[in-house]
Coordinates of C-alpha atoms in Angstrom, one line a residue:
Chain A
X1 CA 32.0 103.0 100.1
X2 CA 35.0 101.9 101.5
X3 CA 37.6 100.4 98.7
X4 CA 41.4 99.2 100.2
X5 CA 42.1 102.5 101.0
X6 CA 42.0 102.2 104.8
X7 CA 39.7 105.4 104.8
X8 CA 36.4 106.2 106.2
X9 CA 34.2 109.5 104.8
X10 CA 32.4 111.0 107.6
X11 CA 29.1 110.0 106.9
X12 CA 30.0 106.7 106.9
X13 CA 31.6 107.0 110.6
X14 CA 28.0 109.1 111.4
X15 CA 26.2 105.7 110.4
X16 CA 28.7 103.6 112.2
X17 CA 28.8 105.9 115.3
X18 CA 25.0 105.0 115.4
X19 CA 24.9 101.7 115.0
X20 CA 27.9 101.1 117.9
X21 CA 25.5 103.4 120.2
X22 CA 22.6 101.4 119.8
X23 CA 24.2 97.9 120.4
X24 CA 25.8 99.9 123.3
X25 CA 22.1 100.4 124.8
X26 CA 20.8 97.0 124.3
X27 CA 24.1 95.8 126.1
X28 CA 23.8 98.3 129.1
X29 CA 27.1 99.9 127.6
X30 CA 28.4 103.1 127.9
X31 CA 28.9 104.2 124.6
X32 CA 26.9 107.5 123.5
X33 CA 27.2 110.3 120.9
X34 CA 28.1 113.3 121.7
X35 CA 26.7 115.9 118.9
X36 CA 28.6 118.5 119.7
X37 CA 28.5 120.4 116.7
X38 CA 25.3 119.5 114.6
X39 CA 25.4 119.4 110.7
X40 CA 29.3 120.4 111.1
X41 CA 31.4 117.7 109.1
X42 CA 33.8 116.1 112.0
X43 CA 31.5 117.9 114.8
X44 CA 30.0 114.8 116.4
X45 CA 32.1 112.2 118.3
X46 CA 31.5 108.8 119.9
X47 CA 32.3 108.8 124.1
X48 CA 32.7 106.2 126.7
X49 CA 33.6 107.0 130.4
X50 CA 34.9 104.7 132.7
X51 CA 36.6 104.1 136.2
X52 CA 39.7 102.4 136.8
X53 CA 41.9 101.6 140.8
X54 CA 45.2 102.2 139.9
X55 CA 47.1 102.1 143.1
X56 CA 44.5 103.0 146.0
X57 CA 43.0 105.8 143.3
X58 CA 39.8 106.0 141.3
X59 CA 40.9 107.4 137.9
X60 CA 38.3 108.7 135.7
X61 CA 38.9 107.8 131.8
X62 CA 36.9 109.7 129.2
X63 CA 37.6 108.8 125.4
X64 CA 36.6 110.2 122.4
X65 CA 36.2 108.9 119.0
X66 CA 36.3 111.9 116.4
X67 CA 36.5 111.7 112.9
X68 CA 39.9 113.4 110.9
X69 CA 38.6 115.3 108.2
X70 CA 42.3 115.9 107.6
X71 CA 43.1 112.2 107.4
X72 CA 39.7 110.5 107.3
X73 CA 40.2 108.1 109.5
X74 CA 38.4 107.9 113.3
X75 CA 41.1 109.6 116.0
X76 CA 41.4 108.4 119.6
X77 CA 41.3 111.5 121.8
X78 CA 41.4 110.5 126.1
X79 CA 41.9 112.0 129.4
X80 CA 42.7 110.6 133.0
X81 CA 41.9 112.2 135.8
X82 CA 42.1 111.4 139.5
X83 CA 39.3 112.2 141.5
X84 CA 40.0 115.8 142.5
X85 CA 39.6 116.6 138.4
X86 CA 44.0 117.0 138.3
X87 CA 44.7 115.2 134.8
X88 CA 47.1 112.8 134.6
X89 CA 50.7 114.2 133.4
X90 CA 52.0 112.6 130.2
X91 CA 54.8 110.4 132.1
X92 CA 52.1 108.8 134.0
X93 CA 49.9 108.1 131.0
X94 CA 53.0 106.7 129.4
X95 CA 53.6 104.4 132.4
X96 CA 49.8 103.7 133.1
X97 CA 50.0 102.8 129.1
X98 CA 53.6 101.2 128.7
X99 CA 53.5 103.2 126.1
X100 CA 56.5 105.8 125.0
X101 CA 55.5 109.5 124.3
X102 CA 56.0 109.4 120.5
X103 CA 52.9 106.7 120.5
X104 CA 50.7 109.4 122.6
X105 CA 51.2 112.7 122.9
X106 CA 49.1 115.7 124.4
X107 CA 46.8 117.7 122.1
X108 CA 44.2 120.0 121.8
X109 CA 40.9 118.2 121.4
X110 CA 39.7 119.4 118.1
X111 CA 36.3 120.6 119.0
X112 CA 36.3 121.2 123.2
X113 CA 39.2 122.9 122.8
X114 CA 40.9 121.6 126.0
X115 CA 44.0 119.5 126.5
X116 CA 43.5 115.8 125.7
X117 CA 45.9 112.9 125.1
X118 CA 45.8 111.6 121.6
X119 CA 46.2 108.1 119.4
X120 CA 48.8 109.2 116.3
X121 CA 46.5 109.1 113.4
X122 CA 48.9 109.0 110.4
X123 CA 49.1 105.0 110.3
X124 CA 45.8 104.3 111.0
X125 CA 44.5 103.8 106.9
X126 CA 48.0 101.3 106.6
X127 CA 46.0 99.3 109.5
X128 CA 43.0 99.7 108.5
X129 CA 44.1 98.4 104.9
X130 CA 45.9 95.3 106.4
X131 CA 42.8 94.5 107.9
X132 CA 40.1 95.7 104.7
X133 CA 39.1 91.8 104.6
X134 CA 37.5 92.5 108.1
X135 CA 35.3 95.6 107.1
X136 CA 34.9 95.0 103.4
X137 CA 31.9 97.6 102.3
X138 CA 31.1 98.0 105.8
X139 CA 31.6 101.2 107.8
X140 CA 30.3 99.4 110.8
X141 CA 33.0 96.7 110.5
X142 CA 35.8 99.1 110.1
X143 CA 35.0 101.1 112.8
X144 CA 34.5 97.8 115.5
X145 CA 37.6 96.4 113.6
X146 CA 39.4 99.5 114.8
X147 CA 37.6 99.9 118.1
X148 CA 38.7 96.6 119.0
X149 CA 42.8 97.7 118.3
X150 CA 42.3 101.2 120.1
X151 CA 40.5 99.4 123.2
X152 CA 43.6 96.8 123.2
X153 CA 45.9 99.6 123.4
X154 CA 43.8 101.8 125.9
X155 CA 43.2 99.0 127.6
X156 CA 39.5 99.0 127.9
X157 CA 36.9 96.2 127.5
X158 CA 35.1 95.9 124.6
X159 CA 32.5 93.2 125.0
X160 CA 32.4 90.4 122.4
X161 CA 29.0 90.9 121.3
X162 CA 30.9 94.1 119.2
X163 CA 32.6 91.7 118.0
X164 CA 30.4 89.5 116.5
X165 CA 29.8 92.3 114.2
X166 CA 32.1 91.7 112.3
X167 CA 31.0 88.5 111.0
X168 CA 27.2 89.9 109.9
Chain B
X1 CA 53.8 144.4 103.3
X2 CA 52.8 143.9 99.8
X3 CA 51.2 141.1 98.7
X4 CA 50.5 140.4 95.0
X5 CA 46.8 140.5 93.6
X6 CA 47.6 138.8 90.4
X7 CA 48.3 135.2 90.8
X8 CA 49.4 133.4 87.6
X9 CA 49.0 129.7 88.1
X10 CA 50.9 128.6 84.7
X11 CA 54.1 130.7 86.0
X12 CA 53.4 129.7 90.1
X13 CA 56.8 128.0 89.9
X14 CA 58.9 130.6 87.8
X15 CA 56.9 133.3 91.2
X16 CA 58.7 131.6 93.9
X17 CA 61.7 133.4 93.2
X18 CA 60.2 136.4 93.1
X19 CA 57.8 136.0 96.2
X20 CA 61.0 135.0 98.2
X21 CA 61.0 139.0 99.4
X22 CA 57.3 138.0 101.3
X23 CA 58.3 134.8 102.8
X24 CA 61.4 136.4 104.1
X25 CA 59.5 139.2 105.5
X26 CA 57.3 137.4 107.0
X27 CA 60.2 134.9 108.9
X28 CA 61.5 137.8 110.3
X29 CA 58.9 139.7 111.4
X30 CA 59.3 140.3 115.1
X31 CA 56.9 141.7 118.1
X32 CA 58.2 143.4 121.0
X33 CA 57.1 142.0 124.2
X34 CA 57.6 143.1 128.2
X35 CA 57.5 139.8 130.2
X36 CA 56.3 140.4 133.6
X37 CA 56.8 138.5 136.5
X38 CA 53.1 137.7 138.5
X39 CA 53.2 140.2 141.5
X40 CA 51.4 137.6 143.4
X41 CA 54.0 135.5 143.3
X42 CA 57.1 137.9 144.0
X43 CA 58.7 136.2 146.8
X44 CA 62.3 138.8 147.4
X45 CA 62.3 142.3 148.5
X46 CA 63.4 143.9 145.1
X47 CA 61.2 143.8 142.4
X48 CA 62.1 142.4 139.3
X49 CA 62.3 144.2 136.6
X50 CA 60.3 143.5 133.2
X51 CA 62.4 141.7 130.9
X52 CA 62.0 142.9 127.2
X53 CA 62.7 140.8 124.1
X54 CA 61.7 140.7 120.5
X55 CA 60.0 137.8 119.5
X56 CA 59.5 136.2 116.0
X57 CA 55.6 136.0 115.3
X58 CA 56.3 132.4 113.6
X59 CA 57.5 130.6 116.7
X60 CA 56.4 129.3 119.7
X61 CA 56.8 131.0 123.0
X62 CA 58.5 128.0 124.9
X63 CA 61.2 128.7 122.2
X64 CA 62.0 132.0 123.3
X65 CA 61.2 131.8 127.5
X66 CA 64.3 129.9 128.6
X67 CA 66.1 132.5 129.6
X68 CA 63.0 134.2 131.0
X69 CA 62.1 131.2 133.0
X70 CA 65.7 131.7 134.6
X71 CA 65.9 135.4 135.0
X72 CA 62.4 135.0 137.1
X73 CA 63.6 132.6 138.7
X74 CA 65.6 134.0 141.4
X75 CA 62.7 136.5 142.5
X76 CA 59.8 133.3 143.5
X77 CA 60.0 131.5 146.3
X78 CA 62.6 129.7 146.6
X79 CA 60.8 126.4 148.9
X80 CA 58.7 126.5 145.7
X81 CA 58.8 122.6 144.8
X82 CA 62.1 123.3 142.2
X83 CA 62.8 126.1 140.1
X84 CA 62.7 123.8 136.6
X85 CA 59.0 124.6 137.1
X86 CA 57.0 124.9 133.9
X87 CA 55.9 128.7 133.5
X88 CA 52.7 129.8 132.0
X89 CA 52.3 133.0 130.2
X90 CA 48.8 135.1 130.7
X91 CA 47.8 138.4 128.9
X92 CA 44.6 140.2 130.5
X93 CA 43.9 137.5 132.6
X94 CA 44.0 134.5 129.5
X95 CA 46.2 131.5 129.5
X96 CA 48.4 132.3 126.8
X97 CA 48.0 128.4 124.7
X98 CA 51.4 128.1 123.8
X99 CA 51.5 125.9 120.9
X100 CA 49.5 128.6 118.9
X101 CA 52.3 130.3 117.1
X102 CA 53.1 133.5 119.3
X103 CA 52.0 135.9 115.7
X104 CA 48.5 133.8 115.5
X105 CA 48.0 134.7 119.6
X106 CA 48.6 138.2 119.0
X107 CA 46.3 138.8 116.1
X108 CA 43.7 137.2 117.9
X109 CA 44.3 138.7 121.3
X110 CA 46.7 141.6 121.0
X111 CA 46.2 143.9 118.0
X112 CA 42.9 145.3 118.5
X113 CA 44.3 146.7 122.0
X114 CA 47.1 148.6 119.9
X115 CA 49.2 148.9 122.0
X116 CA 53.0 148.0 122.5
X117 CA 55.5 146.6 123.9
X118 CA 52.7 143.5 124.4
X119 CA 53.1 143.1 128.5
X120 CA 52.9 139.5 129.4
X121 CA 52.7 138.0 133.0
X122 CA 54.7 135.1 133.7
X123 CA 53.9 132.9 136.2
X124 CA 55.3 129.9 138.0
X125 CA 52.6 128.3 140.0
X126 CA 49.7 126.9 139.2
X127 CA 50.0 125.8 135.7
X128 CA 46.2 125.6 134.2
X129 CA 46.3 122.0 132.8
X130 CA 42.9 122.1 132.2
X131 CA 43.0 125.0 129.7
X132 CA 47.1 124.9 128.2
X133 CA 49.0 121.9 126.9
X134 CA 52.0 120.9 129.1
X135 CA 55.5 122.0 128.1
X136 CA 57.9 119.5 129.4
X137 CA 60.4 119.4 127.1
X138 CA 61.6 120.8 123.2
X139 CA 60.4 117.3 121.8
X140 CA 57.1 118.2 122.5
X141 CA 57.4 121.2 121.1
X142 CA 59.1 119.5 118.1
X143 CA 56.2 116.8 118.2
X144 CA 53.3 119.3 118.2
X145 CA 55.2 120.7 115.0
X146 CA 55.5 117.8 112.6
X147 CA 52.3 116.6 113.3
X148 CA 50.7 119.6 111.9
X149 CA 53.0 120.2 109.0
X150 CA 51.9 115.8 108.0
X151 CA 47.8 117.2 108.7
X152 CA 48.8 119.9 106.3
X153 CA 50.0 117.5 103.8
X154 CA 47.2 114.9 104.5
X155 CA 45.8 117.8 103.1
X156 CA 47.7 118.7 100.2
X157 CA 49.2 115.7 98.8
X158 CA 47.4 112.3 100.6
X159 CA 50.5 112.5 102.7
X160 CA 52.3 111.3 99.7
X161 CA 55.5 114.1 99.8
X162 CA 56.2 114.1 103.7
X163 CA 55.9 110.2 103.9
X164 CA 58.2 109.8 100.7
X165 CA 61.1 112.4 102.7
X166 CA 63.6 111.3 104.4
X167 CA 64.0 111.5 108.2
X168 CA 67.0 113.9 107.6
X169 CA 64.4 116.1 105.7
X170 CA 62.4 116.2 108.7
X171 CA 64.8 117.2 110.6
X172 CA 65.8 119.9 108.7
X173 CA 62.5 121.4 108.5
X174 CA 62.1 121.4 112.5
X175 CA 65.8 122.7 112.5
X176 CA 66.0 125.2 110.0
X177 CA 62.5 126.0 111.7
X178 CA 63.8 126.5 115.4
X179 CA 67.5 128.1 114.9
X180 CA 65.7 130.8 112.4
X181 CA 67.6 129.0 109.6
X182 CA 65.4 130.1 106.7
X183 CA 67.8 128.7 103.3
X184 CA 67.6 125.7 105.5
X185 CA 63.7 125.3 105.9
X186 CA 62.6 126.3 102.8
X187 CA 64.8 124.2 101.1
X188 CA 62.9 121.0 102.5
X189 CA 59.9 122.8 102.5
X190 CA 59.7 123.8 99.2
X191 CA 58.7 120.7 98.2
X192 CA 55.9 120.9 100.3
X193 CA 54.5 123.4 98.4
X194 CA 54.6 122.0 95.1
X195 CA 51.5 120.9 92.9
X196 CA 51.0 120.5 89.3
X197 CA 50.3 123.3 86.8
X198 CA 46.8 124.6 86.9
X199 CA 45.6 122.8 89.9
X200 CA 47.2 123.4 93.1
X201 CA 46.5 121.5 96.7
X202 CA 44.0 118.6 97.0
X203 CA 43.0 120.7 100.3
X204 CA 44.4 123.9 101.5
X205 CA 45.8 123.5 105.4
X206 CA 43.8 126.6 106.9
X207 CA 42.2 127.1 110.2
X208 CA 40.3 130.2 111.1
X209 CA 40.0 131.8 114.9
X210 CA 37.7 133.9 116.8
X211 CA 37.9 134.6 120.0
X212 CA 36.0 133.1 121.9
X213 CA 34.9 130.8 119.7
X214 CA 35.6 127.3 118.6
X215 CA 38.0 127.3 116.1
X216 CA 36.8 126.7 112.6
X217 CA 38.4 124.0 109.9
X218 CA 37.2 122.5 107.1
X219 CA 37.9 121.2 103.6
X220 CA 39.4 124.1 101.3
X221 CA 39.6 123.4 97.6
X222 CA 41.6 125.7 96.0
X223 CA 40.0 125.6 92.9
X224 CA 36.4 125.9 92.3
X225 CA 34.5 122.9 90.7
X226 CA 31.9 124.1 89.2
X227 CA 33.7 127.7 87.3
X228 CA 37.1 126.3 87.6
X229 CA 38.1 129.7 88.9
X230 CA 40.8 129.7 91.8
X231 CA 39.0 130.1 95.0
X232 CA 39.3 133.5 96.7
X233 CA 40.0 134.1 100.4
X234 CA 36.4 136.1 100.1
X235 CA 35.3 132.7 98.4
X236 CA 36.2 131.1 101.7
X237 CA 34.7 133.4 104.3
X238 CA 31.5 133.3 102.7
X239 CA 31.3 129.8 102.5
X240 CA 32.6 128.8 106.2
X241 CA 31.1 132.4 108.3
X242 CA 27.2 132.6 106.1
X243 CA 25.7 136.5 106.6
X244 CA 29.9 137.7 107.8
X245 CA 29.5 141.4 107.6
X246 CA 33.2 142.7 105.7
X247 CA 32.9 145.7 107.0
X248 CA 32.4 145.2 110.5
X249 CA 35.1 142.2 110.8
X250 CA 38.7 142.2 110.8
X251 CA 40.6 139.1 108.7
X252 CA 44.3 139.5 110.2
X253 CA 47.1 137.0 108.9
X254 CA 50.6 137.7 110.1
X255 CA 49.3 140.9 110.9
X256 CA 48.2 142.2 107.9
X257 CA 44.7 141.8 106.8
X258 CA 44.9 140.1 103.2
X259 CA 43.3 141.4 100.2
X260 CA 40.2 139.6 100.2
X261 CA 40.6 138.3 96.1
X262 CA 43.5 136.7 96.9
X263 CA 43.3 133.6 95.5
X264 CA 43.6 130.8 98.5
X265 CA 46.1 128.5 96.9
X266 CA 48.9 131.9 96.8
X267 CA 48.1 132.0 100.1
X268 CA 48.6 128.9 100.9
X269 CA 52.1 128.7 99.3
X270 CA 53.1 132.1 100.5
X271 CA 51.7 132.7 104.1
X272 CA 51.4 129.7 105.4
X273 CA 53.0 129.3 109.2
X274 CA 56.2 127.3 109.4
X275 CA 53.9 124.2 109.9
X276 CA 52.1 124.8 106.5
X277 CA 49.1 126.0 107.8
X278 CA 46.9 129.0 107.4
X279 CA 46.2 130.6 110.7
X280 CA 43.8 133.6 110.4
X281 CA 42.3 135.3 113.2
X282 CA 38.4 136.6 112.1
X283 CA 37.6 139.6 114.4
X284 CA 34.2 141.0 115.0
X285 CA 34.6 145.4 114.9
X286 CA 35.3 148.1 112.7
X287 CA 37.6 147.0 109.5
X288 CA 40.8 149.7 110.1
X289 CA 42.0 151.1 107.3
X290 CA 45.5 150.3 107.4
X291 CA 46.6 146.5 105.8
X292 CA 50.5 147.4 106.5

């Protein structure tokens, strides 16, 4: 149940995890679950893998929606690579992003335990709150509502048919 | 080190004073280390000698390498791209993760091969992205540590005390934090650590580690629900390591392994790392007998 509190518990992100893989299938998307750590609050995670050209290079972007037990909120964890597997530093995810590192900083992905670049978490509930008209009672909503900010900021496509969702 | 088995919640406040002997003791507490250079990567013709410092178990290594970085310097290659390189640290063949606090590390790593000074290999070239966080500059350093003391008040308090402080109070905590200015920290902190009478933390900000082994979080409550009893460290390992054999594993906190009724929320507000958080290292082997 998701009062104006900008949170999400974790077994509502489970069910909305779900439902955003299976419209992923019947779209030929690329979302899938990734469950990880089975019957471990926080131990499953939504992924999407993609390829950008960024200057004559074929960059591989992985992301990874994982749920905050700290903060209950989703988190935003991603990598870049280059095709020889070298990660992209943080100045050119910055640059790549115009973003500025206090918006995205390296950190250790919670459950691989390997470096990843992360989304700050701490203002997602004030968001998420702003927009509670969108996701109202609905886990699904709020998670497309805030796929559909992350994807703006990462850049990646998110098909309209998510977003039409949000009007159910 | 000492640490009290009687915990009385309706005096917790009137403690602090008292217990200001423990969190002193455990600021200071220092581990000697020999910092090698790699011999792979020895460019000049005399070899370099180890370069021994003690280092304070509550900070991070990139804190304390600067002037290792420098001293190693001159003995690499010198065509090497540019000597501002990054360095890595390695012990017995492990990327040393640098933004574990160098006491956590040890206690996972170190103390079970007794012995001392801890020998460390520094190296210059290639830096294992794929396994360590990158180390560019002190803000990320800085970063990494205010982000875990707001999770660890998420935890506490909804986030409600570190959102209602005031930049300067941040800055004090990472500042008092860095330049081993401990009147300084815990006067910010302090607050941190406050809860009302009788019921302590919404959550207590703990993180268990195993070698080997993903690392284990999850929701602490520090008082138990159903008996309304404070919840024991023993309370904890039960619940989050089902079948854990006391005898045959080692529970090591700052080097000491904890009496296993303490009760969680003292140990929260006591022995807690600088960033509010409960790192304890669970080791499969014999229990020693030793806790000092």
């Amino acid at each position: 149940m998701i009062e104006f509190s900008g949170l999400l518990t974790w077994e509502d992100f489970q069910s909305a995890i779900s439902e955003v893989e299976k419209l992923s299938r019947t779209l030929g998307d690329n979302w899938g679950i990734n469950y990880y750590q089975q019957n471990t609050p926080g131990g499953s995670y939504l992924s999407y893998i993609r390829y950008i050209e960024l200057e004559n290079n074929l960059l591989k972007c992985e992301y990874h929606i994982i749920y905050s037990l700290s903060y209950s909120v989703p988190v935003m964890y991603f990598n870049i690579s280059y095709p020889n597997g070298k990660l992209l530093s943080v100045t050119e995810v910055c640059q790549y992003l115009k973003k500025s590192v206090s918006e995205v900083s390296q950190q250790e992905h919670p459950l691989l335990q390997v470096p990843f670049f992360c989304l700050h978490p701490c203002n997602t509930d004030e968001i998420m709150k702003s927009l509670s008209i969108a996701h109202h009672n609905s886990p699904l909503k709020y998670l497309v509502s805030w796929l559909s900010l992350v994807t703006q900021v990462l850049n990646i496509p998110l098909p309209n048919e998510y977003g039409v969702l949000l009007n159910h | 080190m000492y640490v009290g088995p009687l915990y009385h919640p309706e005096k917790s406040r009137l403690r602090m004073a008292d217990d200001r002997e423990i969190l002193r003791g455990i600021w200071e507490a220092k581990l000697p280390v020999s910092f090698q250079l790699a011999a792979d990567e020895v460019y000049t013709l005399n070899l370099p000698e180890p370069f021994y410092l003690m280092v304070p178990r509550l900070l991070y290594f990139p804190l304390v390498t600067e002037k290792i970085r420098k001293h190693f310097s001159q003995y690499i290659n010198p065509e090497s791209v540019n000597k501002e390189k990054e360095i890595w640290l390695e012990y017995n063949g492990l990327p040393i993760k640098w933004h574990y606090p160098i006491g956590l590390w040890f206690d996972m790593y170190v103390a079970s091969d007794l012995t001392l000074p801890w020998v460390i290999t520094v190296h210059f070239e290639d830096y294992p992205e794929s396994q360590i966080l990158h180390c560019i500059s002190k803000d990320i350093i800085r970063s990494h540590f205010m982000s875990s003391i707001k999770e660890a008040d998420a935890l506490k308090h909804k986030s409600n005390i570190i959102n209602t402080m005031q930049e300067k109070d941040h800055h004090q905590l990472w500042t008092g934090f860095q330049s081993d200015r401990f009147d300084q920290f815990w006067s910010v902190n302090k607050k941190l650590m406050e809860s009302n009478l009788g019921e302590g933390f919404r959550y207590i900000p703990i993180r268990f580690y195993t070698p080997d082994k993903p690392l284990l979080q999850r929701l602490v409550k520090p008082l138990d629900d159903t008996s309304g009893t404070w919840t024991t460290l023993q309370d904890v390992l039960l619940e989050l390591f089902p079948g854990i054999s006391f005898s045959q594993t080692r529970v090591i906190l700052h080097g000491i392994q904890p009496p296993m009724d303490s009760p969680i929320q003292w140990l929260s507000e006591h022995m807690s790392y600088p960033d509010n958080f409960l790192h304890i290292a669970v080791i499969a082997g014999k229990a020693n007998n030793s806790s000092d």
